[in-house]
Coordinates of C-alpha atoms in Angstrom, one line a residue:
X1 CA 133.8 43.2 150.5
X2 CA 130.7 44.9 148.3
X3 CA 133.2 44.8 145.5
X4 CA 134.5 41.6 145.9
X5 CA 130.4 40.4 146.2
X6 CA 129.5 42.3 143.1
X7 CA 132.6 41.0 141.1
X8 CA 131.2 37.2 141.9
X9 CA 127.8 38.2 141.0
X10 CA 129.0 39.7 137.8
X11 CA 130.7 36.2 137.1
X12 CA 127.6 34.3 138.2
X13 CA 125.3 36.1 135.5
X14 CA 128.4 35.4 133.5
X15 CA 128.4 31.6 133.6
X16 CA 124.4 31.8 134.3
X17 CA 124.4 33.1 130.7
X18 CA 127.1 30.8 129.0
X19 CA 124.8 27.9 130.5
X20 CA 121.9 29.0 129.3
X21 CA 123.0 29.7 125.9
X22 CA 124.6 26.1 126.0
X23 CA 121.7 24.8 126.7
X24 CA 119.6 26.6 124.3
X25 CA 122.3 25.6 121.4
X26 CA 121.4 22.0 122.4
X27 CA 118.3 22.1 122.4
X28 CA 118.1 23.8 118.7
X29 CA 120.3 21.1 117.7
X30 CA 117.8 18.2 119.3
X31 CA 114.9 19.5 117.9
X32 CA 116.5 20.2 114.2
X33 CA 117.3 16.6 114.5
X34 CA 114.4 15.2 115.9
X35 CA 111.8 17.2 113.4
X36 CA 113.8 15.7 110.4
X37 CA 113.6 12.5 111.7
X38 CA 110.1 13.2 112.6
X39 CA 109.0 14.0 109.0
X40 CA 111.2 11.1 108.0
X41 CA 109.0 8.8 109.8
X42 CA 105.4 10.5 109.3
X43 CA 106.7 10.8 105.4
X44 CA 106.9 6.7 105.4
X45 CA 103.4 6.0 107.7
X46 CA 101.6 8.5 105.6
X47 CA 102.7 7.1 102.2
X48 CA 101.6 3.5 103.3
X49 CA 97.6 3.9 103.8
X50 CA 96.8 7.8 102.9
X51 CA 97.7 7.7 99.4
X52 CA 95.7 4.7 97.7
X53 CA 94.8 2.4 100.4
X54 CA 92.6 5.3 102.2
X55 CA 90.7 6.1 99.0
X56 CA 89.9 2.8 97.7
X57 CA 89.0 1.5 100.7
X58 CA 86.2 4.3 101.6
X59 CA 85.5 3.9 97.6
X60 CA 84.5 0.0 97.8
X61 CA 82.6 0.7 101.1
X62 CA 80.4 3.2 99.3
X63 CA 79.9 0.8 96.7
X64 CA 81.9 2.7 94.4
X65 CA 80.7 6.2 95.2
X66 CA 83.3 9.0 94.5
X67 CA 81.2 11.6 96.4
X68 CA 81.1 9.5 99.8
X69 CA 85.2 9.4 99.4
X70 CA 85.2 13.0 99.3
X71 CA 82.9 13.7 102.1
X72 CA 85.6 11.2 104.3
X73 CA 88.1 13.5 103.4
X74 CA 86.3 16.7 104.0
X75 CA 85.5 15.7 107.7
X76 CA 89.8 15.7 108.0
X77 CA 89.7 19.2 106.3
X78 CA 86.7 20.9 108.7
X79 CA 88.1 19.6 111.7
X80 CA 91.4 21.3 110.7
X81 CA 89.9 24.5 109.8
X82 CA 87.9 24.1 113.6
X83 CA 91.1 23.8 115.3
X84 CA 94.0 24.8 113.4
X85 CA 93.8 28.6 114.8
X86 CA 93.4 27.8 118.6
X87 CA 96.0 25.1 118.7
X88 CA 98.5 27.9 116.8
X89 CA 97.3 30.7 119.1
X90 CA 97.8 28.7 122.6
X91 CA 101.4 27.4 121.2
X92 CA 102.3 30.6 121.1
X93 CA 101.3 32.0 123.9
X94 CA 102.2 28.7 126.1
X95 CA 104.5 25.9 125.0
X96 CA 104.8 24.8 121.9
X97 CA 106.4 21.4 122.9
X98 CA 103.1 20.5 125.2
X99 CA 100.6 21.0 122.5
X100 CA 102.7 18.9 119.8
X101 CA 102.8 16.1 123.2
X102 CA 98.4 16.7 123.1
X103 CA 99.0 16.0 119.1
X104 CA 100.7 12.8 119.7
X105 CA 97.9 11.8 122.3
X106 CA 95.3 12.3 119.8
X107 CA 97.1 10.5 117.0
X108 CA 97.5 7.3 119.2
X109 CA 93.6 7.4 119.7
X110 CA 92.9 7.7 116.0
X111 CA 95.2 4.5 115.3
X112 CA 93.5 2.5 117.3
X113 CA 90.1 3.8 116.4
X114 CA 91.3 3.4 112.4
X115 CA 92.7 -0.2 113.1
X116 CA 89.5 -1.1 114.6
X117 CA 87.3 0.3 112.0
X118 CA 89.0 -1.2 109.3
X119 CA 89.7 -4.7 110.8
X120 CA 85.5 -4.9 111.5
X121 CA 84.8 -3.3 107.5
X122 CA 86.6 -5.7 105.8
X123 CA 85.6 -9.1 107.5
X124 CA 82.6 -9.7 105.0
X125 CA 82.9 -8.3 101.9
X126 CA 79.4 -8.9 101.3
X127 CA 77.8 -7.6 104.5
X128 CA 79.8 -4.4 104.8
X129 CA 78.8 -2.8 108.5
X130 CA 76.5 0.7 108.1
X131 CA 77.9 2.0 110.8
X132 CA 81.7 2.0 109.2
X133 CA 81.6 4.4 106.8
X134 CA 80.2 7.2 109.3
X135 CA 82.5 6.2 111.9
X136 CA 85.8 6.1 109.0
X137 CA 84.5 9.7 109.1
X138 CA 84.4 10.1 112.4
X139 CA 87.6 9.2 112.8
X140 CA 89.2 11.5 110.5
X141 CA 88.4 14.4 112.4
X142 CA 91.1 12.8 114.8
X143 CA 93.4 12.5 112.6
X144 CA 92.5 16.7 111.6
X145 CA 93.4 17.5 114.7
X146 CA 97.2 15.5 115.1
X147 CA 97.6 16.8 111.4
X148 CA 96.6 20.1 112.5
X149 CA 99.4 20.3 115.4
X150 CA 102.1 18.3 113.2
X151 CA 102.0 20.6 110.5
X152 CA 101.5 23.8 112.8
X153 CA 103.6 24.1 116.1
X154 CA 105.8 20.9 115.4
X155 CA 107.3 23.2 112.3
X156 CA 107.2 26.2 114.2
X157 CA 109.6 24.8 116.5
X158 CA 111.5 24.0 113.9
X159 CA 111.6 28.1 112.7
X160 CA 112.5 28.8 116.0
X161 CA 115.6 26.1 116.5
X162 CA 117.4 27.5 112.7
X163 CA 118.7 31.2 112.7
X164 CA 117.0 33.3 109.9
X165 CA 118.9 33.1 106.8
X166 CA 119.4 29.2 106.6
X167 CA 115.7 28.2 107.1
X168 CA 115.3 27.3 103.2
X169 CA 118.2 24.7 104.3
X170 CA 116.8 23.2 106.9
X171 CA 113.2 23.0 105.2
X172 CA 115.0 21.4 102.2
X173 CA 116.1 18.6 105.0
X174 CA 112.9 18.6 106.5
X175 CA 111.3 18.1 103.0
X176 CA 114.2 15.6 101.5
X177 CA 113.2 13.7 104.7
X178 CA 109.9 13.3 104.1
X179 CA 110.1 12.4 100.7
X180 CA 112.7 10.1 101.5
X181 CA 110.1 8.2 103.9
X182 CA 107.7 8.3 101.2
X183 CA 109.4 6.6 98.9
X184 CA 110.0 3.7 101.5
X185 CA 106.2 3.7 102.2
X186 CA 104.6 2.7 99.2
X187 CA 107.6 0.1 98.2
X188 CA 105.9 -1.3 102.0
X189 CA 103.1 -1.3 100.2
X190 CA 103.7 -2.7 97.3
X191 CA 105.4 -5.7 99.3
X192 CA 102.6 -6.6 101.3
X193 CA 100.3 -6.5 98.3
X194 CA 102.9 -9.1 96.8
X195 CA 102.6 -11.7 99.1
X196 CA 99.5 -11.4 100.1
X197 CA 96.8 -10.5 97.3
X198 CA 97.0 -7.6 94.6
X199 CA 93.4 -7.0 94.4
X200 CA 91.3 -3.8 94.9
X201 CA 89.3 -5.5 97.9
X202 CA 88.7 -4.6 101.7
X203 CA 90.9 -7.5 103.2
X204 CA 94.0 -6.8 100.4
X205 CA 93.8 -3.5 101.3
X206 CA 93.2 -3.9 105.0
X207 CA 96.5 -5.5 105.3
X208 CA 98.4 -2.6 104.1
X209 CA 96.2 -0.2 106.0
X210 CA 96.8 -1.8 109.3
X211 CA 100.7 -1.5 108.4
X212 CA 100.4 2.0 107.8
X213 CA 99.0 2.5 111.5
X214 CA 101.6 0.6 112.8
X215 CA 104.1 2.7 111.5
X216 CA 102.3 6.0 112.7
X217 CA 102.7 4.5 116.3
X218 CA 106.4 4.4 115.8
X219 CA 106.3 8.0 113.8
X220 CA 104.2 9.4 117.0
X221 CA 107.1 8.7 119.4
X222 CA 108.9 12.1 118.0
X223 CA 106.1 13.9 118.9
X224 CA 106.7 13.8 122.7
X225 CA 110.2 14.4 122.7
X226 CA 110.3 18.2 121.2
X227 CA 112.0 21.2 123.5
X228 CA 110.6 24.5 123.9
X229 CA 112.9 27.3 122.5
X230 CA 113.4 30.7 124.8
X231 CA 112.3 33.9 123.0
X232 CA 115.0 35.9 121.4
X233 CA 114.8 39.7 123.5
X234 CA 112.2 42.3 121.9
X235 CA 114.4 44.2 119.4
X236 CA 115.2 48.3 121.1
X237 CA 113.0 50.9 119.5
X238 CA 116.2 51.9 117.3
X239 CA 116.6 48.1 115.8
X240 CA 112.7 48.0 115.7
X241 CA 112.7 51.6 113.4
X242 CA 115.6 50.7 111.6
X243 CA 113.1 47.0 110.4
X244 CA 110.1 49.1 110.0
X245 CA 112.1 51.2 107.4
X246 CA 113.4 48.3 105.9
X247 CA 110.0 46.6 105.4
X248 CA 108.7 49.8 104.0
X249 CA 111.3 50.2 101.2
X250 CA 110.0 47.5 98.9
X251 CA 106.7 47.7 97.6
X252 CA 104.5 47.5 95.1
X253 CA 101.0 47.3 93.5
X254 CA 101.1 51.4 94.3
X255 CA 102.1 50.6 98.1
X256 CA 99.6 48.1 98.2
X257 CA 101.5 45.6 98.8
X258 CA 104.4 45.4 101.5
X259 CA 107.3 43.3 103.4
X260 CA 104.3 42.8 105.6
X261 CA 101.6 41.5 103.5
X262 CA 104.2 38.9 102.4
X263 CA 102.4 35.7 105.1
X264 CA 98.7 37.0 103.9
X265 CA 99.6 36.6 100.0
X266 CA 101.3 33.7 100.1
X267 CA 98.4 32.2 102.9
X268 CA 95.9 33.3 100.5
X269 CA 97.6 31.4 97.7
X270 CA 97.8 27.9 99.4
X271 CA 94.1 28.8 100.0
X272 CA 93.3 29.0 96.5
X273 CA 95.6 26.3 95.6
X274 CA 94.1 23.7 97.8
X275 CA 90.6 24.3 96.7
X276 CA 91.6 23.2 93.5
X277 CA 94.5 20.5 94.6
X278 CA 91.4 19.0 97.0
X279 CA 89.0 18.2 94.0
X280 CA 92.1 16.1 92.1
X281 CA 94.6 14.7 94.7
X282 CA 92.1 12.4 96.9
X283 CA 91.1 10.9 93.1
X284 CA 94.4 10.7 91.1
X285 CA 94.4 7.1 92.8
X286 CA 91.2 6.2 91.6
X287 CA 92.0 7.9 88.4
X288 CA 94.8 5.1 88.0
X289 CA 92.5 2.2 89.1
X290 CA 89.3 3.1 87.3
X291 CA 90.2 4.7 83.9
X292 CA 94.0 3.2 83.4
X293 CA 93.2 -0.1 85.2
X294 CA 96.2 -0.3 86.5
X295 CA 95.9 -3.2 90.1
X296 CA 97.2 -2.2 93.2
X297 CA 101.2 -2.7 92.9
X298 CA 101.0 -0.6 89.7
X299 CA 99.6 2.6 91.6
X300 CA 102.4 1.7 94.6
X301 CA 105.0 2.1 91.8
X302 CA 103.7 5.0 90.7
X303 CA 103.7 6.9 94.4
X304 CA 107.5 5.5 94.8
X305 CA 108.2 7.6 91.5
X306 CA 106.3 10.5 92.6
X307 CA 108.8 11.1 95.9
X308 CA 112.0 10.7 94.0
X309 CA 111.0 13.1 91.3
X310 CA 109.8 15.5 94.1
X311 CA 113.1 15.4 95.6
X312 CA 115.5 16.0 92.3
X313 CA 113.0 18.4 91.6
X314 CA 113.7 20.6 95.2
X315 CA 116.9 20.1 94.6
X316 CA 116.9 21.9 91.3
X317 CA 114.8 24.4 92.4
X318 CA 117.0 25.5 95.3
X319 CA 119.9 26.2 93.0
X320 CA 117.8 28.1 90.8
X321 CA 115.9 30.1 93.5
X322 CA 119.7 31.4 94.4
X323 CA 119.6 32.7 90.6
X324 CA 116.2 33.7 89.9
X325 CA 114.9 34.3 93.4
X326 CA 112.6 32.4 95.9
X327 CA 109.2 33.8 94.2
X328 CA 110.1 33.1 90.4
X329 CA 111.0 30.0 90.9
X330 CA 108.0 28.9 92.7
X331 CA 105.6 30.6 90.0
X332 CA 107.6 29.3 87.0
X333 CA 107.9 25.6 89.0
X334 CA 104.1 25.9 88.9
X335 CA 103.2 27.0 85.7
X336 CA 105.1 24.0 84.5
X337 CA 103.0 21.9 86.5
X338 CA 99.5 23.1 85.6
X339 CA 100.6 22.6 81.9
X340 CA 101.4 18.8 82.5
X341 CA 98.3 18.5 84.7
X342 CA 96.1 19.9 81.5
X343 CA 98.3 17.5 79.2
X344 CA 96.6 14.9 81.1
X345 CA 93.2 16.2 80.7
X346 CA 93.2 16.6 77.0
X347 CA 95.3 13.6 76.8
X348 CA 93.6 10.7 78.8
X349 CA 91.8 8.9 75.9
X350 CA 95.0 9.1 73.4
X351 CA 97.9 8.1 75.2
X352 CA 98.6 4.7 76.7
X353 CA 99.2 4.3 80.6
X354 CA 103.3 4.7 80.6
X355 CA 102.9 8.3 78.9
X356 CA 100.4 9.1 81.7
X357 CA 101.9 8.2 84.6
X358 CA 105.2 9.6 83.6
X359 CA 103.5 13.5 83.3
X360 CA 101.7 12.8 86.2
X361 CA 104.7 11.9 88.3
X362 CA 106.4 15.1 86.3
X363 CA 103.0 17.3 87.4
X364 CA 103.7 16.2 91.0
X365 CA 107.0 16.7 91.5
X366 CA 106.7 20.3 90.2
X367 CA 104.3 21.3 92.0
X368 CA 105.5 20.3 95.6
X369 CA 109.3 20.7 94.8
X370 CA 109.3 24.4 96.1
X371 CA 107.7 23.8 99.4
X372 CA 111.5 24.6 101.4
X373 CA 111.3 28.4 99.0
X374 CA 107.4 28.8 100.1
X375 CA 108.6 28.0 104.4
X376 CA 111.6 29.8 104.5
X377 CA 109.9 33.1 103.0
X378 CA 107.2 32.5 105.4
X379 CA 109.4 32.3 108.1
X380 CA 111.4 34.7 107.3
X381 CA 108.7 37.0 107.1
X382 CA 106.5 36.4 110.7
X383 CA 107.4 37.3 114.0
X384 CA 108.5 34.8 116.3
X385 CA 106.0 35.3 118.6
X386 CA 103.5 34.2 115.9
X387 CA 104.8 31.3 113.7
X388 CA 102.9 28.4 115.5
X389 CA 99.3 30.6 114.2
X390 CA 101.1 30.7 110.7
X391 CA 102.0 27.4 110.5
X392 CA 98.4 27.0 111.6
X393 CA 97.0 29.0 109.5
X394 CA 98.9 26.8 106.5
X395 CA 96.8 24.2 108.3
X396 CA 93.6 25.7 107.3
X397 CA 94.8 26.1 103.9
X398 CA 94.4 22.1 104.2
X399 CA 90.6 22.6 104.7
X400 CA 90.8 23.6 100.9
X401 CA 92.3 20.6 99.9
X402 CA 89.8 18.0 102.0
X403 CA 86.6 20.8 101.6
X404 CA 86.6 20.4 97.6
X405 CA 87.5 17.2 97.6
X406 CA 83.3 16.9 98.2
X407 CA 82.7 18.8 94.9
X408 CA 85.5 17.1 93.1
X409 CA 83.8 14.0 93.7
X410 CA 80.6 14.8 92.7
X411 CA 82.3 16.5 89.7
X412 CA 83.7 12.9 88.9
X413 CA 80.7 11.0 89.6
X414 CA 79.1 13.1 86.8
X415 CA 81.7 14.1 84.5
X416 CA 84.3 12.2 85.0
X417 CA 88.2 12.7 86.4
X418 CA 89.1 14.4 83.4
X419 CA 86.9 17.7 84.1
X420 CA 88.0 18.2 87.4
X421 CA 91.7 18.0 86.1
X422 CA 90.7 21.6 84.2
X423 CA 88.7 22.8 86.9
X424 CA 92.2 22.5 89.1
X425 CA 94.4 24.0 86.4
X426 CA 92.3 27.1 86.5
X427 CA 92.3 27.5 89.9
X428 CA 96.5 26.7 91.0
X429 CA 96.9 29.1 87.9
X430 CA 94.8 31.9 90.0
X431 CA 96.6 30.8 92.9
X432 CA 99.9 31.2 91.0
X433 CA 99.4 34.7 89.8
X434 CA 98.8 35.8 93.6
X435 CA 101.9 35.6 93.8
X436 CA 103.8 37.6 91.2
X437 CA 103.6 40.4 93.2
X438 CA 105.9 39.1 95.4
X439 CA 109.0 38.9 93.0
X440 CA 109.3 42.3 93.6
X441 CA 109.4 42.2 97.2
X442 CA 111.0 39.4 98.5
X443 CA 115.0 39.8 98.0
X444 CA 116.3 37.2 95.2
X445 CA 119.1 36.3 98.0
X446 CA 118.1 35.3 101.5
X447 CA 119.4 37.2 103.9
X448 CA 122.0 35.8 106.7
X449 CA 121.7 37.0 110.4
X450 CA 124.8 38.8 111.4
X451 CA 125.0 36.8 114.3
X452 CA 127.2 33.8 116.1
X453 CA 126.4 30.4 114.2
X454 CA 123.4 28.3 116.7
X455 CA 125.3 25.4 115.0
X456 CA 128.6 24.2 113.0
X457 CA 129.4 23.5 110.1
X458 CA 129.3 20.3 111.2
X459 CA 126.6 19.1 111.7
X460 CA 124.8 21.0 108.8
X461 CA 127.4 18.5 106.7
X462 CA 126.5 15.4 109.0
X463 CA 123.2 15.7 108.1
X464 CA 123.6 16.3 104.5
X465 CA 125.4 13.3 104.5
X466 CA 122.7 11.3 106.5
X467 CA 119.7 12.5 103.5
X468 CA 122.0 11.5 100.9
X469 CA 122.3 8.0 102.8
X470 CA 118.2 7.9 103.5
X471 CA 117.8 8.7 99.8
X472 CA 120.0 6.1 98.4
X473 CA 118.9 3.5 100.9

């Protein structure tokens, strides 16, 4: 009887497990799904008001005053930098899934907090209110804290739902998604400005910005339907030796420099990068309206331009990563970039507009085409236990990009856009030599886990087949 008793609990553990790791394969597979479509989405509502629209706007409620645009953005960049850390550290230790659902509750108060804002700022163009330009600021601390969760434990679930060796795959989706959306959002964009005024005032561009919030409600809706993913087991203390050996076998800088220290160089990278993208990005807009005086449907053409190079771009740079390796792509990708970005410095005054758009849109592309290499290494590379802080951590590097954005506009206010375009090419080159230490370390192929496929062939091909549809759409 005993026997008979431990034979059916035997078989209950059995079919306990097969149901678990059912469950667990479907709920990889939702999530996959759902944070493609989620960057999809953010990719379009992003692209509508945060490009342009945002900066213009707070730029003619200033009365024209670069500085007061970056100080906007840098109230986005400290609240991220506040939060980023905690929000990564209780993912981890909790569930994920909850704090992206917190996340989406805070990005539905900032819409309507936005849409208000902007709807009272741009009744009067004369009487402008006082109060809207502090509370504008205000309310981008809220949308800190939804970008802080969206681009921290929303893309840590992500890591966890793809099996280690096909992550640069599945951030190539991720990132042909978003770039898909964002070249839908400016041609949004451009069509309202169409019908209904292209102008550089508060009402023109009110009407675009209240489409872009609309669109972030819809995008929001992903963020409450995420599943937590169980921990794999904690690897024996043979397995755990046998990584420990592996991570010590590549080195350099005299030993300096491990497997280990791959997630601090390339966090202190995007660090130095986004101090210098922060005192450029927020202003290429304003670049394009003040010094090439080109109206508001000409700058919209210009950011549907930028997505499509970005993606044939990626796609380049993922076949030659599987050549060259992960790490000399990226650095060669953005060596190419800082030269176009200081061909538009010296430039400026001697070409025409076409000339300098096109190597901006060139500049653009190359530098953001590698973002799948720069996740999957990243990934790769962090303990499971601690990708939410990472991917956090990637959110402070943001504080970077928003905190200069104060000095780049009193850089422009004084100098002019052309200075701080230097001023970033010297620092993403610093940022860029960071990480040549890395060619050495990180293996030119990426590895596969010897373990049973999470997902077919299948659907990896279904989805292929659904970018390729979002792209050409």
């Amino acid at each position: 009887m005993n026997g008979k008793m431990t034979g059916i609990s035997i078989d209950g553990e059995k079919m306990k497990g097969k149901m678990d790791s059912r469950r667990k394969r479907a709920d990889m597979k939702w999530n996959r799904r759902a944070i493609v479509m989620m960057g999809f989405l953010f990719g379009m509502a992003d692209s509508v008001w945060i490009g342009s629209v945002l900066a213009s706007f707070v730029y003619i409620l200033a009365n024209g005053s670069n500085t007061a645009v970056g100080l906007v953005e840098a109230a986005e960049g400290a609240t991220i930098l506040l939060v980023a850390i905690p929000i990564g550290y209780f993912a981890d230790k909790g569930s994920k899934s909850k704090v992206v659902i917190f996340g989406g509750v805070v990005l539905l108060v900032a819409i309507a907090v936005s849409s208000f804002v902007v709807w009272e700022a741009a009744e009067d163009e004369n009487e402008k209110p006082k109060w809207s330009i502090w509370v504008m600021g205000a309310t981008m601390c809220l949308w800190g804290i939804a970008s802080a969760v969206s681009n921290g434990p929303a893309q840590a679930l992500l890591a966890d739902s793809v099996e280690e060796g096909d992550r640069t795959t599945w951030y190539t989706f991720l990132f042909v998604a978003y770039i898909g959306g964002s070249i839908l959002g400016p041609t949004v964009a451009l069509i309202i400005f169409k019908r209904f005024g292209d102008h550089w005032t508060l009402q023109e561009l009110r009407n675009v910005f209240l489409a872009g919030m609309a669109l972030e409600g819809v995008a929001s809706v992903t963020m409450f339907v995420l599943r937590d993913i169980p921990k794999k087991p904690k690897e024996s203390s043979k397995e755990k030796e046998a990584n420990e050996a592996s991570e010590i076998s590549k080195t350099c800088c005299y030993g300096l420099i491990t497997k280990k220290a791959i997630p601090v160089v390339l966090f202190l990278s995007s660090v130095v990068s986004a101090l210098g993208s922060g005192m450029t990005v927020k202003f290429f807009p304003l670049y394009f309206q003040n010094n090439l005086k080109l109206d508001p449907s000409g700058v919209q053409v210009v950011y549907i331009l930028v997505p499509v190079a970005m993606s044939i771009l990626s796609g380049l740079s993922t076949f030659l990563a599987a050549h060259i390796g992960r790490v000399f792509c990226m650095v060669w990708f953005n060596l190419m970039g800082i030269g176009c970005l200081v061909a538009m410095s010296l430039l400026s005054d001697k070409l025409p507009q076409l000339p300098l758009c096109a190597i901006y849109i060139i500049r653009t592309g190359l530098m953001n085409a590698t973002y799948p290499l720069n996740e999957s290494i990243l990934m790769d590379t962090v303990p499971e236990t601690q990708r939410a802080r990472w991917k956090s951590l990637e959110s402070v590097a943001q504080f970077g990009w928003c905190g200069s954005a104060v000095i780049g506009g009193l850089v422009s206010d004084k100098h002019g856009y052309e200075r701080t375009f230097i001023i970033t090419a010297g620092i993403q080159a610093l940022a860029t030599l960071i990480l040549i230490p890395l060619i050495f370390i990180v293996p030119m192929e990426e590895k596969k886990r010897k373990v049973s496929r999470e997902y077919s062939d299948d659907e990896t091909t279904a989805l292929i087949g659904n970018e390729e549809n979002a792209i050409n759409s």
